[in-house]
mmCIF file of C-alpha atoms in Angstrom:
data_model
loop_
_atom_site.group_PDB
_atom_site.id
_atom_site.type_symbol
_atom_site.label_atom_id
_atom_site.label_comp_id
_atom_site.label_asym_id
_atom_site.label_seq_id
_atom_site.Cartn_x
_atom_site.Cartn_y
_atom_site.Cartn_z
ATOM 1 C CA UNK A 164 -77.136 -14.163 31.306
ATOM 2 C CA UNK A 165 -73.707 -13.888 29.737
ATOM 3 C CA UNK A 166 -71.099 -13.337 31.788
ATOM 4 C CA UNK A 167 -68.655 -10.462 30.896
ATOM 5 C CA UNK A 168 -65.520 -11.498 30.358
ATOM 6 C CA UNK A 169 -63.492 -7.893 30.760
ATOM 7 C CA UNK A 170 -62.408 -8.333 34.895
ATOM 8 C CA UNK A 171 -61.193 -11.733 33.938
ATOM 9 C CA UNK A 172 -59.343 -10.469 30.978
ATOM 10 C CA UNK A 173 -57.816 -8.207 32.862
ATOM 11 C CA UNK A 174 -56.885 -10.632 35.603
ATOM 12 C CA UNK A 175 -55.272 -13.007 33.139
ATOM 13 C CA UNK A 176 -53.091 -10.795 31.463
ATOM 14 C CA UNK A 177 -52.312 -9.489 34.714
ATOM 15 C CA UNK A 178 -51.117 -12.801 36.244
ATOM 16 C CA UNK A 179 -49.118 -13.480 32.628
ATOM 17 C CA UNK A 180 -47.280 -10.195 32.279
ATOM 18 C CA UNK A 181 -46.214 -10.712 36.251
ATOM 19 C CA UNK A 182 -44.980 -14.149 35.825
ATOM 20 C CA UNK A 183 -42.820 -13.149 32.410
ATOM 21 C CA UNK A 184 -41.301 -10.477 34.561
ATOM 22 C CA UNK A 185 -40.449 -12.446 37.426
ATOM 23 C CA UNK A 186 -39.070 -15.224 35.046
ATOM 24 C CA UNK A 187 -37.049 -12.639 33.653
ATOM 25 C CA UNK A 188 -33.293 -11.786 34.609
ATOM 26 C CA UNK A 189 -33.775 -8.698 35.934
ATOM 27 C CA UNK A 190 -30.488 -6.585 36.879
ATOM 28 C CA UNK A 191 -29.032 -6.862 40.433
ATOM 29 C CA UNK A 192 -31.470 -8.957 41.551
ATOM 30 C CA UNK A 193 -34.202 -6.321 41.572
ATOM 31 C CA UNK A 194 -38.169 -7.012 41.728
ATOM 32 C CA UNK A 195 -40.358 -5.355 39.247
ATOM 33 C CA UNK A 196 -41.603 -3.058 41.535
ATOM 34 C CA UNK A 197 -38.154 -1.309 41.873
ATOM 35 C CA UNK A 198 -36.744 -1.689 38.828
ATOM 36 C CA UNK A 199 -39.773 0.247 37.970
ATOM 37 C CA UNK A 200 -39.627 2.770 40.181
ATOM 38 C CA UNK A 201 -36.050 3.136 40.001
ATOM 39 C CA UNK A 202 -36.542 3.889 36.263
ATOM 40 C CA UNK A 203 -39.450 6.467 37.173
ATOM 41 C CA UNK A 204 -37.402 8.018 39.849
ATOM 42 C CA UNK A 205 -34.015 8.375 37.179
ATOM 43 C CA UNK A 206 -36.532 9.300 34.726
ATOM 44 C CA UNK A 207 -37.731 12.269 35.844
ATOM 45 C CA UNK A 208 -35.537 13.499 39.104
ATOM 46 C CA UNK A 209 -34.106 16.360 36.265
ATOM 47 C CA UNK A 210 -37.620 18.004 35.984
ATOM 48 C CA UNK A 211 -38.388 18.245 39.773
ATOM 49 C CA UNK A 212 -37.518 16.838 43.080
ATOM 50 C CA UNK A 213 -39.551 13.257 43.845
ATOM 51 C CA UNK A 214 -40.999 12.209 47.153
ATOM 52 C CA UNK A 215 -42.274 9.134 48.054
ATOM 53 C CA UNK A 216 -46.008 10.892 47.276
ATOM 54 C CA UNK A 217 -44.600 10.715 43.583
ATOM 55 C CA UNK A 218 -44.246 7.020 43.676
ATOM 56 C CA UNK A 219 -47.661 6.594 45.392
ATOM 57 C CA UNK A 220 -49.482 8.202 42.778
ATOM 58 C CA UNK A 221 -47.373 7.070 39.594
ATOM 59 C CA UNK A 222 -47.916 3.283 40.422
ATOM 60 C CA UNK A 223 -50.924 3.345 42.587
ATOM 61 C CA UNK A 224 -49.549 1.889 45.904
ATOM 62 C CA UNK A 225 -50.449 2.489 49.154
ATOM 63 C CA UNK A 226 -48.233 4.415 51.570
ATOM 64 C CA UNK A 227 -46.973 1.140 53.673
ATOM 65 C CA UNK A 228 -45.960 -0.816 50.152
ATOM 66 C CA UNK A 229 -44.343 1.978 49.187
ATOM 67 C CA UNK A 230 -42.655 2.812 52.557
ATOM 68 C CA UNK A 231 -41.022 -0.560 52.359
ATOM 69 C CA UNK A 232 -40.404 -0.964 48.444
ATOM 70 C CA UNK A 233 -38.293 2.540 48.861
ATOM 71 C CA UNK A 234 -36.787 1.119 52.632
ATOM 72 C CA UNK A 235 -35.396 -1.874 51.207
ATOM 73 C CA UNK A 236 -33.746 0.485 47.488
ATOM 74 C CA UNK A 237 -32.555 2.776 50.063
ATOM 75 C CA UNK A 238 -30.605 -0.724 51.921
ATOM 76 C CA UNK A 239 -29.838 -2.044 48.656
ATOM 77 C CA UNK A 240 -27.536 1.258 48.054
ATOM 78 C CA UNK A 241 -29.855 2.083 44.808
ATOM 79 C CA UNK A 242 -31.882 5.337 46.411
ATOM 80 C CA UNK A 243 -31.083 7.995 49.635
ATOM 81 C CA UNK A 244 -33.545 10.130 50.986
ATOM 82 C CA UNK A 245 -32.419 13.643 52.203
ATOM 83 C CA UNK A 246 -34.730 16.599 53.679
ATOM 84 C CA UNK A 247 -36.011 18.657 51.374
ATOM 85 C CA UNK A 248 -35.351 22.816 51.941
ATOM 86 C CA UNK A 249 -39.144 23.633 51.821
ATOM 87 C CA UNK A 250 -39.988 21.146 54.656
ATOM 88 C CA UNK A 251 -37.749 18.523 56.853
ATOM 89 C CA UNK A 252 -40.660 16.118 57.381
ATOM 90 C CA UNK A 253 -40.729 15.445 53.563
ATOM 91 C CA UNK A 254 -37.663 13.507 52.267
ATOM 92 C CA UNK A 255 -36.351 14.195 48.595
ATOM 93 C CA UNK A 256 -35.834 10.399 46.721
ATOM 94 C CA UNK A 257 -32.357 10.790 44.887
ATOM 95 C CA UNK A 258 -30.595 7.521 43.036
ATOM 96 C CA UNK A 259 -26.866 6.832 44.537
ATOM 97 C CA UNK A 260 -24.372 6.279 41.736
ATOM 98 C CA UNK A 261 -25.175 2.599 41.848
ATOM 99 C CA UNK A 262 -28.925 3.217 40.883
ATOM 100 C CA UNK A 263 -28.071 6.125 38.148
ATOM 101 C CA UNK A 264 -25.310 3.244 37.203
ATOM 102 C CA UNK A 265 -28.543 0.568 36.435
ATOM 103 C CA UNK A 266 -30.218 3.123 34.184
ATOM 104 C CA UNK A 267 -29.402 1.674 30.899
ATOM 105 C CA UNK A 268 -30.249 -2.008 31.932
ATOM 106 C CA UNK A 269 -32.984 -0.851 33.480
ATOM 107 C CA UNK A 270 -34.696 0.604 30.664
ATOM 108 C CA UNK A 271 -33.569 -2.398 28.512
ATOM 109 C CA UNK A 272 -35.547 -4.626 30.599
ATOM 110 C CA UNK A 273 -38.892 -2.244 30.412
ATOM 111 C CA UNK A 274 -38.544 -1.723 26.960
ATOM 112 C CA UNK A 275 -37.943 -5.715 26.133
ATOM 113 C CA UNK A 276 -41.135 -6.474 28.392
ATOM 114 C CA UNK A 277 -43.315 -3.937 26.483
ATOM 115 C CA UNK A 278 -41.836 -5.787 22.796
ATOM 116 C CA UNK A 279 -42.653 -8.762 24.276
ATOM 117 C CA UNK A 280 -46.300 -7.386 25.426
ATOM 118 C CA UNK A 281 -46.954 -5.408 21.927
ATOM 119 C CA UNK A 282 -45.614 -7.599 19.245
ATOM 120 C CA UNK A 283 -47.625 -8.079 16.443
ATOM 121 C CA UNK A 284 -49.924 -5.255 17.519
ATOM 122 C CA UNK A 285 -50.678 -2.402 15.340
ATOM 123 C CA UNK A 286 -50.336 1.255 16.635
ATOM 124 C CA UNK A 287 -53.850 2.403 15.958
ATOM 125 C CA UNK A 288 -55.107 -1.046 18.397
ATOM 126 C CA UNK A 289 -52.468 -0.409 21.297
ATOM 127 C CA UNK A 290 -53.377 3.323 21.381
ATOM 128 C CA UNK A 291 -57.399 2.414 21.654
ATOM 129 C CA UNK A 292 -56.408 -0.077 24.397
ATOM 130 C CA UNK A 293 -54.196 2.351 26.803
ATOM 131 C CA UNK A 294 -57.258 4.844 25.591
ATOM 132 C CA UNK A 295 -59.737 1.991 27.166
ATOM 133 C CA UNK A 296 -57.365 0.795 29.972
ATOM 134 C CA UNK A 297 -56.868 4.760 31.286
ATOM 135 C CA UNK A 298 -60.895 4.933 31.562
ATOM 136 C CA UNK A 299 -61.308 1.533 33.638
ATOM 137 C CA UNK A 300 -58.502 2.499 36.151
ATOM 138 C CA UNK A 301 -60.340 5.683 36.181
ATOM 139 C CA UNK A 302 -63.604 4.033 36.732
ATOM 140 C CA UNK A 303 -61.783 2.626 40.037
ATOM 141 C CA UNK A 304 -60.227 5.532 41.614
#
């Protein structure tokens, strides 16, 4: 019986997109992880106020990694967390002027890593594979 080769597909371009973004010079010394979510959280802290349940969901992490992810932005002077009006348990996620200061680079380095992922690609194929990609991660949940 053939063996399907989709999981290990998936694995390997996994492993290769993380190493390319660790060998890239990312700003300040970030990791992906926040210069992801620091993007996310500058991206869309004009439309509504984020909590850390925002970041959960948007990149699929568990509350602990994301608990320490945020912990370690909010040393690094990027993020602060103050209590938000409707309830003082949750904690709104606002960048510091250093983190709004990153923006720019910060989208430069997403934006180079998805040339670098795409090129030579044609529009019709990438759009049938995040089609494809959004039902597999949806086959997990």
């Amino acid at each position: 019986m053939p063996v399907n080769p989709t999981v290990r597909l998936i694995a390997t371009l996994s492993n290769l997109v993380r190493r390319k973004i660790d060998s890239l010079d990312c700003i300040a010394g970030l990791t992906p992880a926040q210069n992801g979510i620091l993007h996310f959280i500058l991206s869309r802290h004009k439309e509504r106020d984020l909590f850390q349940k925002d970041v959960e969901e948007e990149f699929n992490l568990r509350r602990p990694t994301a608990t320490e992810i945020l912990k370690l932005m909010e040393k690094r002077g990027l993020i602060y967390r103050e209590e938000a009006s409707h309830d003082a348990r949750c904690k709104k996620i606002i960048a510091t002027e250093k983190g709004a200061g990153m923006e720019e680079q910060v989208l430069r380095d997403i934006l180079e890593m998805e040339h670098l992922v795409t090129r030579g690609i044609p529009q019709r194929e990438l759009e049938a594979f995040i089609a494809t990609g959004m039902k597999m991660i949806n086959n997990l949940m």
